[in-house]
Short mmCIF file of C-alpha atoms in Angstrom, two decimals:
data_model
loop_
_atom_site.label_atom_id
_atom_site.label_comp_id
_atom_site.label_asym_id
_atom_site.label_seq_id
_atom_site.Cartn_x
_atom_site.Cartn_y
_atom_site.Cartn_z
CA UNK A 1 17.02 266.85 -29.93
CA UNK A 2 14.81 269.65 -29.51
CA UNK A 3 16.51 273.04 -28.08
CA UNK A 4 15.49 274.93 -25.22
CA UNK A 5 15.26 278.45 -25.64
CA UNK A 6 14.44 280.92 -22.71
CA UNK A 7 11.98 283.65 -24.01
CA UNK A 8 11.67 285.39 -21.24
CA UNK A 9 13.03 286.13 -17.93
CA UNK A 10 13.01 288.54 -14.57
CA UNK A 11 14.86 287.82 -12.18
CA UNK A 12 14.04 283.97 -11.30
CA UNK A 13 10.89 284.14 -13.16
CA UNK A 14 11.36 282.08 -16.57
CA UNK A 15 9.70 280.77 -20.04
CA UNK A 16 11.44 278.11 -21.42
CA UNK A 17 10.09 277.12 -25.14
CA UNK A 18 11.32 273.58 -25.89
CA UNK A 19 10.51 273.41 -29.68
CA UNK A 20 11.99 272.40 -33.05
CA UNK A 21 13.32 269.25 -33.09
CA UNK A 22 15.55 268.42 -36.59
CA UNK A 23 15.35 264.58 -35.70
CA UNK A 24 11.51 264.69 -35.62
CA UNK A 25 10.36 261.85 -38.05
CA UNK A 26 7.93 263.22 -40.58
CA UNK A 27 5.02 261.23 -39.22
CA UNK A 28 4.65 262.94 -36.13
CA UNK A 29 3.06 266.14 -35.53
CA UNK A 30 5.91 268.80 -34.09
CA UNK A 31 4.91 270.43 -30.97
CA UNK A 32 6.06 273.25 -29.09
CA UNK A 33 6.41 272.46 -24.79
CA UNK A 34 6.53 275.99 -22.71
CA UNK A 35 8.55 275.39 -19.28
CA UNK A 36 7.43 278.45 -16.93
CA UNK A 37 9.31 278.49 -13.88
CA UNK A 38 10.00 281.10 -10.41
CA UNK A 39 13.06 279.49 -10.11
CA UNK A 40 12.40 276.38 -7.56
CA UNK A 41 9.12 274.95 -8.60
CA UNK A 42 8.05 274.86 -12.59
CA UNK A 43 5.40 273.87 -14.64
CA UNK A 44 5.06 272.27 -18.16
CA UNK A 45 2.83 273.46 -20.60
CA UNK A 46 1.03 270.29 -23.14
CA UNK A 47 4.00 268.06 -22.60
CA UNK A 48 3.57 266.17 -25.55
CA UNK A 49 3.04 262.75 -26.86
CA UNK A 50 5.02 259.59 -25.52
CA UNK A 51 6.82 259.60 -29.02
CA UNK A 52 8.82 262.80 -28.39
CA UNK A 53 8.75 262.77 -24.22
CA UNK A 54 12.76 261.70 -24.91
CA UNK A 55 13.52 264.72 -27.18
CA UNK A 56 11.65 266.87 -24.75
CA UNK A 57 12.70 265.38 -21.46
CA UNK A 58 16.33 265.79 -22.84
CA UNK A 59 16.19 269.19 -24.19
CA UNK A 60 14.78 270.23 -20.30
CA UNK A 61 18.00 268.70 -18.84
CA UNK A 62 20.10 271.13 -20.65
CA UNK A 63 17.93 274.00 -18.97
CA UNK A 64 16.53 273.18 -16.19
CA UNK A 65 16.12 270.62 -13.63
CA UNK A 66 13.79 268.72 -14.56
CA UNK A 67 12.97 266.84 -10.80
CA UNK A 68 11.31 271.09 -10.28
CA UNK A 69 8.57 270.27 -12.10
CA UNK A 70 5.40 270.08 -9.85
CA UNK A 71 2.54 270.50 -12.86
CA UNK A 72 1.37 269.85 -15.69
CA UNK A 73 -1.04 271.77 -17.51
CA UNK A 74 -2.66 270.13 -20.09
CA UNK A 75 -4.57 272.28 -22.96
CA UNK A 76 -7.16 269.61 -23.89
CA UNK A 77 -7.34 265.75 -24.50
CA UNK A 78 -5.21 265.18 -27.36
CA UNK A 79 -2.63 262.27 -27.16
CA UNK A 80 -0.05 265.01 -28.82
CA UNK A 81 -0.79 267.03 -25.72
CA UNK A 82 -0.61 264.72 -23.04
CA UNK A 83 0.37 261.32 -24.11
CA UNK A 84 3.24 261.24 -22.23
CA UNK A 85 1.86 261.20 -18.85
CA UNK A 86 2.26 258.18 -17.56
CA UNK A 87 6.08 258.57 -18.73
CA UNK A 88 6.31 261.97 -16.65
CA UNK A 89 4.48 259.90 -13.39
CA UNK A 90 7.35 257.42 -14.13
CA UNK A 91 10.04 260.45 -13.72
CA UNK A 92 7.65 261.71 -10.21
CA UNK A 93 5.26 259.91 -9.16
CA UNK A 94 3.94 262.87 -7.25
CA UNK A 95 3.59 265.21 -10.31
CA UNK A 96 -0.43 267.11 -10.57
CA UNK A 97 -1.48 267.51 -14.09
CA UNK A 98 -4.21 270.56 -14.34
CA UNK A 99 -6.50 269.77 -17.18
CA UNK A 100 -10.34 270.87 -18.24
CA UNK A 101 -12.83 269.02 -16.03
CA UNK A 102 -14.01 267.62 -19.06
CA UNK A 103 -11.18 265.27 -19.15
CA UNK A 104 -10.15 263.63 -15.94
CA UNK A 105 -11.73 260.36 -16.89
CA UNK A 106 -10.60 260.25 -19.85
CA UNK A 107 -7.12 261.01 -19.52
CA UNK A 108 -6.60 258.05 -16.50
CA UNK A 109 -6.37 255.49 -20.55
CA UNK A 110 -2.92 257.52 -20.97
CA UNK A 111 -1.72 257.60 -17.32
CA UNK A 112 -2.62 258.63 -13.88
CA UNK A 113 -5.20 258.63 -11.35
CA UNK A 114 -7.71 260.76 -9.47
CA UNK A 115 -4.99 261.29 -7.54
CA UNK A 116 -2.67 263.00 -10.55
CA UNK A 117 -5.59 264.61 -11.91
CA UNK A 118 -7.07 268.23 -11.01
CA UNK A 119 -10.23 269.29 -13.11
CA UNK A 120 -10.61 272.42 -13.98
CA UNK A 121 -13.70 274.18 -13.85
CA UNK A 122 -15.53 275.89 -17.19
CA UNK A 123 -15.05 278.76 -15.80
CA UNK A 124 -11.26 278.58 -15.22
CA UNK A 125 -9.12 278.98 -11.98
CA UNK A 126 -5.96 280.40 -10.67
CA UNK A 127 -2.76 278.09 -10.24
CA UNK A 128 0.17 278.59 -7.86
CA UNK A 129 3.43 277.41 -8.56
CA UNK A 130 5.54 278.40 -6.52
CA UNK A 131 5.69 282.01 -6.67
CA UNK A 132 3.77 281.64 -10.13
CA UNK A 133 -0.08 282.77 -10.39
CA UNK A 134 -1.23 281.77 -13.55
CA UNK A 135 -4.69 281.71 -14.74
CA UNK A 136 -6.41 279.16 -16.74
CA UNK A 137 -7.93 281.24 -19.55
CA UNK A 138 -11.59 278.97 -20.98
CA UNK A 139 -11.47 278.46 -24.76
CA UNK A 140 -14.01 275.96 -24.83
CA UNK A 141 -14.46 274.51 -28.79
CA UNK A 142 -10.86 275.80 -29.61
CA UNK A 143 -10.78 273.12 -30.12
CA UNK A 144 -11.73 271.21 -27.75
CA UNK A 145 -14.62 271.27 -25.83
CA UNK A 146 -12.87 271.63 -23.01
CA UNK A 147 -10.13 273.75 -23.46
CA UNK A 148 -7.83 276.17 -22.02
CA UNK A 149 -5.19 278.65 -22.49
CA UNK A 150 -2.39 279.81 -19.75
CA UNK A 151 -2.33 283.40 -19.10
CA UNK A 152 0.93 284.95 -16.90
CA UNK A 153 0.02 288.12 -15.92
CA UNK A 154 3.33 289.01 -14.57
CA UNK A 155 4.95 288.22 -17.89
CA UNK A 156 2.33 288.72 -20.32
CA UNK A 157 2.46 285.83 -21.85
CA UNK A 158 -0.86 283.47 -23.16
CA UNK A 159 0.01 280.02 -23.73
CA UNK A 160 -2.78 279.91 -26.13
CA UNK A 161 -2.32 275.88 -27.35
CA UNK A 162 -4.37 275.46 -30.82
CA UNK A 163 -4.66 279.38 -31.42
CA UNK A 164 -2.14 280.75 -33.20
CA UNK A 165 -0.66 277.00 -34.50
CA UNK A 166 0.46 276.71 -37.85
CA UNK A 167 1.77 274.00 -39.79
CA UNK A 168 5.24 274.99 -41.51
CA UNK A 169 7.30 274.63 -44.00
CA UNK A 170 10.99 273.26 -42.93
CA UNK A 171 12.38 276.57 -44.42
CA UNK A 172 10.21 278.45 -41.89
CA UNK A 173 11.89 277.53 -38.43
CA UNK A 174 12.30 280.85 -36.52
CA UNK A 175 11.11 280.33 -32.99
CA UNK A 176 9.42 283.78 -33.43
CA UNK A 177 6.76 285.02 -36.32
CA UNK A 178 8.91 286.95 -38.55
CA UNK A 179 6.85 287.83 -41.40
CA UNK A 180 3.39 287.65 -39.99
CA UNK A 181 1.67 288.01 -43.86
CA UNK A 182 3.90 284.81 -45.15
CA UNK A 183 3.66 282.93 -41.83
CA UNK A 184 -0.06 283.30 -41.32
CA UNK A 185 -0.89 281.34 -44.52
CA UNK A 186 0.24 278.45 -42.66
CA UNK A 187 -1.93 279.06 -40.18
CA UNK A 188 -5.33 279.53 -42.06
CA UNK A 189 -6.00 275.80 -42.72
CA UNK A 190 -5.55 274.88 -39.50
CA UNK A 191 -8.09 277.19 -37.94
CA UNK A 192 -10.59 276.94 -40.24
CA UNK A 193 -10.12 273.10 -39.78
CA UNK A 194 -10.04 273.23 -36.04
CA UNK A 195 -12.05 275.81 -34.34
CA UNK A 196 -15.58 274.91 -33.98
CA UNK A 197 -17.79 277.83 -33.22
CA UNK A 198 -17.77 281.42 -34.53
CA UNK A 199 -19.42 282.12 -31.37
CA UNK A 200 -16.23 280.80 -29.25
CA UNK A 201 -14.14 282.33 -31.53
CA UNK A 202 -16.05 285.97 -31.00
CA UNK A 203 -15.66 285.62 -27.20
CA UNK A 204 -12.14 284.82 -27.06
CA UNK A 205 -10.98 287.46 -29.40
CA UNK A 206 -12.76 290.13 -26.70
CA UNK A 207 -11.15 288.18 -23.94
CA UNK A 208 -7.58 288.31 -25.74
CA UNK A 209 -8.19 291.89 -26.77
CA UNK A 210 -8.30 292.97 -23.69
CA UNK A 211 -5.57 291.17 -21.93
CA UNK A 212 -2.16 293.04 -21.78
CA UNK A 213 -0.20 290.22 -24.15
CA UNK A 214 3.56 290.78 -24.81
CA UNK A 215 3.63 286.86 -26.72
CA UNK A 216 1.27 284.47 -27.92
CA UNK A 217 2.96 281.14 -27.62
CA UNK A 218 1.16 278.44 -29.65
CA UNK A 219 1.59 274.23 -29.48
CA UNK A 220 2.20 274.37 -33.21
CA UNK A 221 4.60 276.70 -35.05
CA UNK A 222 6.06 280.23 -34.38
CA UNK A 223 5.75 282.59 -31.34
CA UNK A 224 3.65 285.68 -32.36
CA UNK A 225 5.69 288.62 -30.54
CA UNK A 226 4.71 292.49 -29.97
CA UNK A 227 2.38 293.87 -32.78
CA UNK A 228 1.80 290.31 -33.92
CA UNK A 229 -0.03 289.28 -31.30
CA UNK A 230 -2.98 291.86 -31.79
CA UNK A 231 -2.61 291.08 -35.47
CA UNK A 232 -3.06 287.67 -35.12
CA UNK A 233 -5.81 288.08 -32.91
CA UNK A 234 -7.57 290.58 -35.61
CA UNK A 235 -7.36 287.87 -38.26
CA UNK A 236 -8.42 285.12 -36.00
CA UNK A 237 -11.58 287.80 -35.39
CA UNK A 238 -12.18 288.10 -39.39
CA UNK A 239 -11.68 284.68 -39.88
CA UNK A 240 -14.64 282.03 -40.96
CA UNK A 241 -14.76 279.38 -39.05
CA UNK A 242 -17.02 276.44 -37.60
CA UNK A 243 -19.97 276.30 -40.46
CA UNK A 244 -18.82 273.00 -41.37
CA UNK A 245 -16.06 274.30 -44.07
CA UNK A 246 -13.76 271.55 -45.19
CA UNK Q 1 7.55 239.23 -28.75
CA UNK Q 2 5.19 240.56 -26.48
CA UNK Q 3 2.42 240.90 -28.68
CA UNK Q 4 3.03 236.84 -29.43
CA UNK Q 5 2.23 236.33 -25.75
CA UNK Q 6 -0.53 238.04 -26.10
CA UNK Q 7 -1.31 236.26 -28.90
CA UNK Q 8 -0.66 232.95 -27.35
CA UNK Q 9 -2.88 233.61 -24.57
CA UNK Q 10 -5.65 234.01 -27.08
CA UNK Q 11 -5.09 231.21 -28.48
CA UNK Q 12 -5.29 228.89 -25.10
CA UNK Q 13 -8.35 230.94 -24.16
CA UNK Q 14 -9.97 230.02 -27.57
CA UNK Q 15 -8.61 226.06 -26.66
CA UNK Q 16 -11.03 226.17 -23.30
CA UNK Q 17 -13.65 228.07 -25.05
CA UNK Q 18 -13.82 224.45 -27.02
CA UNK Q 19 -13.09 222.44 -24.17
CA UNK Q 20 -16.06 224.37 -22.15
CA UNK Q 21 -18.86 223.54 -25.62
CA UNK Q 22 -17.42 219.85 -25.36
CA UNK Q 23 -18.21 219.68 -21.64
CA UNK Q 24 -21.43 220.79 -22.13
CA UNK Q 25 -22.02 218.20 -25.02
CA UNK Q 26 -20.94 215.72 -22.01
CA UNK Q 27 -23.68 216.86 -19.55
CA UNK Q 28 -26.05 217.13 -22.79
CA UNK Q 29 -25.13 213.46 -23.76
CA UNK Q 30 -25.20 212.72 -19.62
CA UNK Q 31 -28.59 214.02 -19.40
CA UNK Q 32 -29.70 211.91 -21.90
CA UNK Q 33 -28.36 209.03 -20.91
CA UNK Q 34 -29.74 208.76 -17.53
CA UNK Q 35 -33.18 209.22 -19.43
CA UNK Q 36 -32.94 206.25 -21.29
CA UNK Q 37 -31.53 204.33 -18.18
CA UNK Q 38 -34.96 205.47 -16.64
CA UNK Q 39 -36.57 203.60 -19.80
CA UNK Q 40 -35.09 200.71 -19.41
CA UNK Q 41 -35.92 200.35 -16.07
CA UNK Q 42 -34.40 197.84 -13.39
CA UNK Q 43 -31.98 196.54 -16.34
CA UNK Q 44 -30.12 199.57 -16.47
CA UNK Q 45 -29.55 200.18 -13.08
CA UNK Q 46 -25.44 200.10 -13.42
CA UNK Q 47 -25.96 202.44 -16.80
CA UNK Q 48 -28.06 204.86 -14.60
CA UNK Q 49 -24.85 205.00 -11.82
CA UNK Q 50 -22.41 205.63 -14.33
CA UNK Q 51 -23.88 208.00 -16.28
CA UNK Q 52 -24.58 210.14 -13.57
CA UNK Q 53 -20.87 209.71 -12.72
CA UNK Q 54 -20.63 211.31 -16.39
CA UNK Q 55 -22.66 214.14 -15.83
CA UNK Q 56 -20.02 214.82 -12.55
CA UNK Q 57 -17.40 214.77 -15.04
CA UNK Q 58 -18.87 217.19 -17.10
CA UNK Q 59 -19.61 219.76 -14.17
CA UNK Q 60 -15.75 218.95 -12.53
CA UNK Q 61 -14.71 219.60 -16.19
CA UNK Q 62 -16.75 222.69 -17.14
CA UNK Q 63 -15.74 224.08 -13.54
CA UNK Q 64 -11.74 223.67 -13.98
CA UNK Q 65 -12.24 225.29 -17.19
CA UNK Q 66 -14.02 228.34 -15.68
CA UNK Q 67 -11.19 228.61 -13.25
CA UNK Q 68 -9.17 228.34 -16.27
CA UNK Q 69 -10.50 231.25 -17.95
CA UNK Q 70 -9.92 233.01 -14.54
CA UNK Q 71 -6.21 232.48 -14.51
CA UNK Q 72 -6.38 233.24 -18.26
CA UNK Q 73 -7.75 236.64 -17.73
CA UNK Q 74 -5.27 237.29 -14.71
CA UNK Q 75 -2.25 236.26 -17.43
CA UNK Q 76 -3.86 239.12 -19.93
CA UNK Q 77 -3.95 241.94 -17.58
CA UNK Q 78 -0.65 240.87 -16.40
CA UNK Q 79 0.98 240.50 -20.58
CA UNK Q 80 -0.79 243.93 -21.37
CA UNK Q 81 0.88 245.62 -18.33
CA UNK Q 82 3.92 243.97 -19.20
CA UNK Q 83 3.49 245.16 -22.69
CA UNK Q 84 2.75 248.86 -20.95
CA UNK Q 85 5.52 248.67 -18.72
CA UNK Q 86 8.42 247.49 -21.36
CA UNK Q 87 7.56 250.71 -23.78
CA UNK Q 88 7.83 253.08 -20.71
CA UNK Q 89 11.07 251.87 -20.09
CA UNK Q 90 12.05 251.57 -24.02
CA UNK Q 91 11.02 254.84 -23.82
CA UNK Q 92 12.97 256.42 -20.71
CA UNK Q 93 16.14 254.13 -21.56
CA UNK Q 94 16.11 255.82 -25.01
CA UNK Q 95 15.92 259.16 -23.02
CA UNK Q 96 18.46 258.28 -20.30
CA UNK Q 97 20.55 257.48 -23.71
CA UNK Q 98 21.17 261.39 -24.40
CA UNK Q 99 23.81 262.04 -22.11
CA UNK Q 100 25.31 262.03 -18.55
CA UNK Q 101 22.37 264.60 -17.40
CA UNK Q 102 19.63 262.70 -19.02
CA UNK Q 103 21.11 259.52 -17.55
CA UNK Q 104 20.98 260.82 -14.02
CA UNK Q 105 17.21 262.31 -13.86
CA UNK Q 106 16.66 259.03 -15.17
CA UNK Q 107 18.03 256.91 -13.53
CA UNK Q 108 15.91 256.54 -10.08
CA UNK Q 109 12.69 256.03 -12.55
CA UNK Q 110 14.32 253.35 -14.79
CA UNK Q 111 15.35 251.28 -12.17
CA UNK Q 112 11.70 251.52 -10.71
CA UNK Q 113 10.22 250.87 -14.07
CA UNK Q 114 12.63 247.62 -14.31
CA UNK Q 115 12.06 246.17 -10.71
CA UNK Q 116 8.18 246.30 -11.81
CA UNK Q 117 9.03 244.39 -15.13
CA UNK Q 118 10.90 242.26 -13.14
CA UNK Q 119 7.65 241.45 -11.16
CA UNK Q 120 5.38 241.47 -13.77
CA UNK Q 121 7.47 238.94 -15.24
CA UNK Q 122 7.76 236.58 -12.28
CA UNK Q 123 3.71 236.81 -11.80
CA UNK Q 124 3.28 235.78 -15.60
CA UNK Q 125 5.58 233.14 -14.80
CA UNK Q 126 3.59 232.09 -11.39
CA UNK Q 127 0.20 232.61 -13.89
CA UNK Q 128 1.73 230.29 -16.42
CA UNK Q 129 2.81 226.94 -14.05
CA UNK Q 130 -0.72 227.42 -12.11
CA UNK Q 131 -2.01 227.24 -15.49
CA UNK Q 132 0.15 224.04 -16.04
CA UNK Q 133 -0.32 222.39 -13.19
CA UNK Q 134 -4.67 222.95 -13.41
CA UNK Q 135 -4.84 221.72 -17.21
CA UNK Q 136 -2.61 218.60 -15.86
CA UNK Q 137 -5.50 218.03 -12.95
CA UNK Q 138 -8.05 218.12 -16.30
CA UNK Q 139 -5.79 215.58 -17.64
CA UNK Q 140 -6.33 213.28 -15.23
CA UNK Q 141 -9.84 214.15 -14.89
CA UNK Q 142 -10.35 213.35 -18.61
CA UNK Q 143 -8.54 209.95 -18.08
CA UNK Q 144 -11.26 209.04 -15.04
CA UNK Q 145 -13.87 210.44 -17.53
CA UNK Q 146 -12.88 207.96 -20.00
CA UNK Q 147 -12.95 204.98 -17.52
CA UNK Q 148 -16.38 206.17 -16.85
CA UNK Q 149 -17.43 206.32 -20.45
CA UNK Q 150 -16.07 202.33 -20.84
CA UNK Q 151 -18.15 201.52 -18.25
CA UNK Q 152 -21.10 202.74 -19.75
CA UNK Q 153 -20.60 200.79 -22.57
CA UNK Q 154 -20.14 197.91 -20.22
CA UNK Q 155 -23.21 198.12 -18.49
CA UNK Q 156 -25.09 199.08 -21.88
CA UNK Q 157 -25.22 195.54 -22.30
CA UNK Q 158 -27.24 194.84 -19.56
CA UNK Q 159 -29.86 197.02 -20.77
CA UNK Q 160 -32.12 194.54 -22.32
CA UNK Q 161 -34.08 196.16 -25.77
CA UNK Q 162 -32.79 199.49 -24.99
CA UNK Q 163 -29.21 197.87 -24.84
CA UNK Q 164 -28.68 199.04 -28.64
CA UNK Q 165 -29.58 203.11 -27.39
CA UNK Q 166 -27.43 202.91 -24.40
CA UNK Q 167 -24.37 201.32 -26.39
CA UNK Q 168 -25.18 204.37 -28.64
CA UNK Q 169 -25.05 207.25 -25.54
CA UNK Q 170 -21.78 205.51 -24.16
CA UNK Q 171 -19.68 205.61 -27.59
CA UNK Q 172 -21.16 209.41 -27.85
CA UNK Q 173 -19.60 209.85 -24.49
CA UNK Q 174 -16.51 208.65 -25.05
CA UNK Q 175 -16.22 210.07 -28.50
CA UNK Q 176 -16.83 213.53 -27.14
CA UNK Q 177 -14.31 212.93 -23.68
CA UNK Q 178 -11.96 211.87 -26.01
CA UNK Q 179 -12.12 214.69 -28.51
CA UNK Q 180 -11.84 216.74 -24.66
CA UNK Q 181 -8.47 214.21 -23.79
CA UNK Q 182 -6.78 215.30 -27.07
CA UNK Q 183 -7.71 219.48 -26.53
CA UNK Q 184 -6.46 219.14 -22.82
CA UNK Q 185 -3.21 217.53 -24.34
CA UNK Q 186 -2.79 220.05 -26.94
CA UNK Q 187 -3.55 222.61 -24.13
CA UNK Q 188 -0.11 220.90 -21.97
CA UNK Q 189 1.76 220.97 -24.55
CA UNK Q 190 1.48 224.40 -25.79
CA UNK Q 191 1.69 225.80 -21.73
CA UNK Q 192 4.89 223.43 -21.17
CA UNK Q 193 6.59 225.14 -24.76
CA UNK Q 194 4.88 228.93 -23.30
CA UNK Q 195 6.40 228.07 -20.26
CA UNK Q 196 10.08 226.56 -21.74
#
């Protein structure tokens, strides 16, 4: 089962990472789900794919109560992202799932309706949750090409989805970046792989820059914490990406 | 198992698909016989009735097959949602399996996810005797069609020199009604075992 881990908290005000699962088989991608929460109401972060919605659902059980969960935010399209949906509307029927504008036709073949749905424009938008204001940060071709990151101002944390993922080895487990040299050789393939457009990449290194981040919590991999989040974003900056390199 | 039902369905579908080309070898066959009955004038006035009793067999037929395919499609949505529905609730029941809390969440949502199993199932079942009971109707509607076909041949005879190209059209007739007989009973047979 995966393990919940609470990363940060004031007062009511919670992140929940729900990540590393030993009993994951091989063949499936592992995925990190952030819970944020004020307490009464909570949102869930990529949710994953239908495959792992028991490990996850279970691992939120031991937490958190899992009926508090109002939203969904969904990074982009992918069926390790948001899968699961249709499992989740099982669970509450009533449950909104926030995802790029791009994709609310689209995502109806995994689950859902118009109704479940809420587009979100290119430009991003402000959710409340509660007592939660989060904003929906564009990252358009990060990817996806329609994509977005979570920011929480209050606790200065980016959900930042496919930035920052890396694909490691079983002896590299820590929830957190420890070693940022060793760990971001892991992540090198997967960004030059992934992210489309230098031009993308440019504008959300300025945008990241200048947002006050205390975490970067990625879908994939470790949390980069402290100094390693402006590191990470300085070699994401220097990095080539999106001229067709294989 | 559920993929076998699906898989069954395909095949039935892929039965009428024959059934509906047979039936429109009938009207083809029809067509052509009431032609020839023109030919041979007054003689083949009891040919010309009967084989525009053929061609109504072969519209009746083609038309229970098109409702056929209708009830068909209904039974695919209906297996594929079933199909849907089952791996949701594989899917919760294997997450309800983690413990007492798990169990509890879950519970409300399995028990919704089984009572619509439950009636998927009973409309696949409802799907499958309609299907029954319409193929049995073509049954019957391939025994009258056979009658018909006889009495072509009957009334060939009275069709002076063309007598020899009616005989032909009615054997063609019944050949092809029969070949539609045997489909329609290999159709039964396979619903009754779906449906067993």
């Amino acid at each position: 089962m995966k393990q919940a881990t609470i990363i940060y908290q004031s007062g009511q005000h919670q992140w929940i990472a729900v990540a590393r699962d030993p009993e994951r088989p091989n063949y499936l991608i592992d995925t990190n789900e952030y819970l944020i929460t004020d307490g009464t109401m909570a949102i869930l972060t990529d949710p994953g794919g239908s495959e792992i919605f028991s490990m996850v659902f279970a691992a939120i059980c031991e937490a958190f109560d899992p009926a508090k969960i109002s939203v969904l935010f969904a990074s982009h399209q992918d069926p390790d992202i948001i899968s699961s949906l249709s499992l989740w509307l099982d669970f509450n029927p009533a449950l909104k799932c926030h995802i790029s504008r791009l994709w609310t036709t689209f995502i109806p073949h995994f689950g859902g309706t118009d109704e479940t749905l809420i587009g979100i424009p290119d430009s991003g938008s402000v959710m409340t949750v509660g007592k939660l204001k989060l904003q929906t940060i564009p990252a358009h071709y990060l990817h996806s090409s329609g994509n977005f990151h979570l920011y929480d101002e209050a606790a200065r944390i980016l959900f930042s989805g496919d930035i920052g993922a890396a694909m490691l080895p079983e002896e590299l487990n820590d929830l957190f970046v420890k070693d940022f040299d060793r760990h971001i050789r892991y992540a090198e393939g997967f960004h030059r792989r992934w992210m489309g457009s230098p031009e993308a990449k440019r504008l959300w290194c300025e945008r990241a820059a200048a947002m006050k981040i205390d975490m970067l919590c990625p879908q994939h991999g470790a949390i980069y914490k402290g100094a390693d989040v402006e590191r990470f974003i300085n070699w994401f900056a220097e990095l080539q990406v999106g001229s067709g390199l294989v | 198992m559920l993929m076998n039902e699906l898989k069954a369905i395909a095949e039935i579908n892929e039965e009428i698909k024959c059934i509906v080309c047979a039936a429109e070898n009938i009207s083809l066959t029809a067509t052509n016989a009431v032609l020839v009955a023109r030919q041979a004038g007054i003689n083949a006035i009891g040919f010309s009735v009967v084989a525009r009793e053929l061609r109504v067999f072969s519209e009746n037929t083609a038309l229970a097959m098109h409702g056929l395919s209708g009830l068909i499609y209904r039974q695919v949505v209906a297996s594929a949602a079933k199909r849907h529905r089952k791996r949701s609730l594989s899917l919760l029941a294997k997450t309800a399996a983690y413990g007492e809390l798990t169990q509890t969440r879950l519970s409300p949502a399995c028990m919704r996810s089984q009572a619509q199993l439950d009636e998927l199932e009973q409309l696949i079942a409802n799907l499958l005797h309609e299907l029954l009971i319409a193929i049995r109707r073509t049954g019957k509607q391939c025994a009258t069609g056979l009658v018909i076909s006889r009495s072509a041949e009957i009334e060939a005879a009275y069709g002076g020199v063309l007598a020899q190209s009616l005989r032909q059209v009615a054997q063609d007739a019944e050949e092809v009604i029969t070949h539609i007989a045997v489909r329609v009973r290999n159709l039964e047979s396979r619903l009754a075992e779906a449906k067993s």
